[in-house]
Every structure is written in structure tokens, then in C-alpha cells.
Short mmCIF file of C-alpha atoms in Angstrom, two decimals:
data_model
loop_
_atom_site.label_atom_id
_atom_site.label_comp_id
_atom_site.label_asym_id
_atom_site.label_seq_id
_atom_site.Cartn_x
_atom_site.Cartn_y
_atom_site.Cartn_z
CA MET A 65 26.14 -87.42 27.60
CA SER A 66 29.92 -87.23 28.26
CA ASN A 67 31.45 -90.74 30.16
CA GLU A 68 32.78 -87.84 32.88
CA ASN A 69 28.92 -86.87 33.59
CA VAL A 70 28.09 -90.35 33.71
CA SER A 71 30.54 -91.64 36.06
CA LYS A 72 29.67 -88.27 38.41
CA VAL A 73 26.16 -89.62 38.51
CA ARG A 74 26.79 -92.97 38.83
CA GLU A 75 29.23 -92.36 41.80
CA ARG A 76 25.86 -91.24 43.60
CA PHE A 77 24.37 -94.55 42.94
CA VAL A 78 26.94 -97.13 43.77
CA GLY A 79 27.29 -98.95 47.12
CA VAL A 80 25.12 -100.64 48.95
CA TRP A 81 21.50 -99.41 50.05
CA THR A 82 19.06 -100.57 52.53
CA LEU A 83 15.01 -100.48 51.72
CA GLU A 84 13.21 -98.06 54.11
CA SER A 85 9.67 -98.37 52.39
CA PHE A 86 8.20 -99.79 49.86
CA THR A 87 4.54 -98.05 48.79
CA GLU A 88 2.02 -98.12 45.55
CA ARG A 89 -0.42 -95.40 45.02
CA SER A 90 -3.05 -95.77 42.00
CA ASP A 91 -4.31 -92.95 39.86
CA ALA A 92 -7.87 -93.41 41.79
CA ASP A 93 -5.59 -92.40 45.09
CA GLU A 94 -5.59 -96.42 46.25
CA ARG A 95 -2.58 -96.79 48.45
CA SER A 96 -0.57 -99.86 49.69
CA ALA A 97 2.28 -101.31 50.90
CA PRO A 98 2.88 -104.54 48.60
CA LEU A 99 5.65 -106.29 50.86
CA GLY A 100 4.03 -104.75 54.36
CA GLU A 101 4.65 -102.23 56.25
CA ALA A 102 8.39 -102.86 57.52
CA PRO A 103 9.74 -104.78 54.12
CA LEU A 104 13.41 -105.73 54.08
CA GLY A 105 15.54 -105.22 51.09
CA PHE A 106 18.76 -104.33 49.72
CA LEU A 107 19.87 -102.34 46.41
CA ILE A 108 23.44 -102.67 45.20
CA TYR A 109 25.39 -100.76 42.54
CA THR A 110 28.53 -101.18 41.34
CA ALA A 111 30.91 -98.87 39.66
CA ASP A 112 31.18 -101.12 36.38
CA GLY A 113 27.12 -100.68 35.79
CA PHE A 114 25.65 -104.10 37.76
CA VAL A 115 22.65 -103.77 39.76
CA SER A 116 21.42 -106.36 42.15
CA ALA A 117 17.78 -105.91 44.27
CA GLN A 118 16.33 -108.09 46.95
CA LEU A 119 13.46 -107.07 48.58
CA MET A 120 10.65 -109.41 51.00
CA ARG A 121 8.19 -108.95 53.31
CA ALA A 122 9.63 -109.28 56.79
CA LYS A 123 7.86 -111.92 58.50
CA ARG A 124 7.84 -114.84 56.04
CA GLU A 125 6.08 -118.08 57.00
CA LEU A 126 8.39 -121.02 56.54
CA PHE A 127 7.88 -123.58 54.34
CA LYS A 128 5.79 -126.75 55.09
CA THR A 129 7.65 -128.59 52.74
CA ASP A 130 11.15 -129.24 51.09
CA PRO A 131 12.28 -125.49 50.20
CA TRP A 132 14.31 -126.58 47.24
CA GLU A 133 11.38 -128.92 46.28
CA ALA A 134 9.05 -125.67 46.40
CA ALA A 135 8.24 -125.49 43.04
CA ALA A 136 5.86 -128.65 43.48
CA SER A 137 4.23 -127.84 46.39
CA SER A 138 1.71 -125.02 47.22
CA ASP A 139 4.60 -123.01 49.22
CA ALA A 140 6.09 -121.98 45.66
CA VAL A 141 2.83 -119.82 44.89
CA ASP A 142 3.81 -117.30 47.54
CA LEU A 143 7.09 -116.67 46.32
CA THR A 144 6.53 -113.96 43.68
CA LYS A 145 4.11 -111.95 46.25
CA ASP A 146 6.42 -111.96 49.22
CA CYS A 147 9.81 -111.34 47.10
CA ILE A 148 11.21 -109.24 44.37
CA ALA A 149 14.77 -110.50 43.33
CA TYR A 150 17.00 -109.78 40.17
CA CYS A 151 20.31 -108.71 38.95
CA GLY A 152 21.90 -107.79 35.95
CA ARG A 153 23.01 -104.09 34.33
CA TYR A 154 21.51 -100.58 34.87
CA GLU A 155 22.23 -97.41 32.84
CA ILE A 156 21.59 -93.53 33.99
CA ASN A 157 19.70 -91.33 31.91
CA GLU A 158 20.99 -87.92 33.54
CA LYS A 159 18.43 -85.93 31.38
CA SER A 160 15.44 -87.79 32.71
CA SER A 161 16.89 -88.31 36.10
CA GLU A 162 16.08 -92.16 35.44
CA VAL A 163 18.14 -95.38 36.14
CA VAL A 164 17.23 -98.17 33.85
CA HIS A 165 17.54 -101.84 35.36
CA ILE A 166 17.93 -104.42 32.72
CA PRO A 167 17.75 -107.24 35.05
CA GLN A 168 19.42 -110.66 33.54
CA VAL A 169 18.47 -113.20 36.34
CA ALA A 170 15.27 -112.55 38.15
CA LEU A 171 12.68 -114.75 40.42
CA LEU A 172 10.29 -113.36 37.76
CA PRO A 173 10.86 -114.35 34.31
CA ASN A 174 8.86 -111.62 32.72
CA LEU A 175 11.46 -109.03 34.10
CA ILE A 176 14.37 -110.68 32.24
CA HIS A 177 15.97 -108.32 29.87
CA GLN A 178 13.16 -106.05 30.15
CA GLU A 179 14.18 -102.12 30.93
CA GLN A 180 12.55 -101.29 34.04
CA HIS A 181 12.73 -97.83 34.57
CA ARG A 182 13.18 -95.82 37.76
CA ARG A 183 12.69 -92.16 38.31
CA PHE A 184 15.61 -91.42 40.61
CA THR A 185 16.23 -88.80 43.28
CA PHE A 186 18.75 -88.04 46.08
CA GLU A 187 18.55 -86.30 49.33
CA GLY A 188 21.11 -86.95 51.85
CA ASP A 189 21.75 -90.36 52.53
CA THR A 190 18.73 -91.39 50.68
CA LEU A 191 17.77 -92.56 47.43
CA THR A 192 14.04 -92.48 45.85
CA LEU A 193 13.22 -94.45 43.04
CA VAL A 194 9.49 -94.35 41.49
CA THR A 195 8.39 -96.59 38.95
CA THR A 196 4.76 -96.44 37.40
CA ARG A 197 3.05 -99.20 35.42
CA ARG A 198 -0.44 -99.54 33.82
CA ARG A 199 -2.59 -102.45 35.14
CA PRO A 200 -4.62 -104.79 32.75
CA ASN A 201 -7.52 -102.87 34.10
CA GLY A 202 -6.03 -99.54 32.38
CA SER A 203 -5.28 -97.75 35.92
CA VAL A 204 -2.04 -96.83 36.49
CA VAL A 205 0.03 -97.51 39.66
CA ALA A 206 3.47 -95.58 40.73
CA SER A 207 5.51 -97.52 43.20
CA THR A 208 7.79 -95.64 45.62
CA LEU A 209 10.76 -97.21 46.91
CA LEU A 210 12.84 -94.99 49.85
CA TRP A 211 16.66 -96.80 50.03
CA ARG A 212 19.15 -95.80 52.39
CA ARG A 213 22.70 -95.64 52.10
CA CYS A 214 24.33 -98.65 54.38
CA PRO A 215 26.42 -97.04 56.82
CA PRO A 216 30.27 -98.51 56.04
CA GLU A 217 30.13 -100.74 58.99
CA MET A 218 27.09 -102.83 57.71
CA VAL A 219 28.82 -103.34 54.55
#
């Protein structure tokens, strides 16, 4: 793929996106909303290949302890089920319609330096990212995230 093609596709990604929805569907047709029905999030792509993703459940309970000491309390257990956060590099594979996120910093240490493949589609001012993963029991889950481009006045 030429640099010119990458640049044109990358231009569609570049900017700030807000999360509209995050749903999962298993191959057994089980459906869920991992961060609730109205999740919050921002996805930021830069022209030079950096990505930052921050997603969370809208109504999170306050910690009962000092948040900077949360790792020593039971409050820390809730962090990973209510929030997804990472940043790093991204690459675009136009042929497969995939964007690959490669976190360098992440809330979940298992994501660091691990390629996160997402199929992408654009429609108007929305970007849909779909990723699949295999659960330990062998079933497959597809996660679909719908993002809307932030209007300039919000950025």
C-alpha cells in the first residue's frame, strides 16, 4: 500500500470521536452492554499514528477510600470492569478494512504491545469498530463500538 493511500484512509480516522454505543454479541446470540446502556468515551487518532481510547460506564460509584491508594483496597477490583483505557500507535490495513491499535500504556497490562485488530466502517460522521475474541470456553464474542465524530466546538 502506498503512503498516499494510507494518508487518505488515515485522514478519515484523524480527530476526536465520542462513544455512542458499545455492545457485545456471542456466537450463541447472547447480547450485552459491557459498560451499560449509555457508556461514555473518547477515541482520539492523530495524523502521525497515535491513538488514545478512554471508555467508561457512565454512572460509576465513588471510591470509599483515597483513590490514589485504591490498589490496596477492594475499590480497585471495580476499575477494570467499568473502564477501558489505553494509548499507543495505530496502523491501518486498507485491504482488510482493519485498524490495528498497539497500546504502549494501558489500564490492563495484558494489552501492552499486543495488536488489537478492529474492522472498521465509516458512514457519514460515524465510525464503527468491530473486534472479536475467543472466550476461555471456546465461544466467540463480537464487540461493536459506534463512534461519532466530535463537532469542532467540542474539541
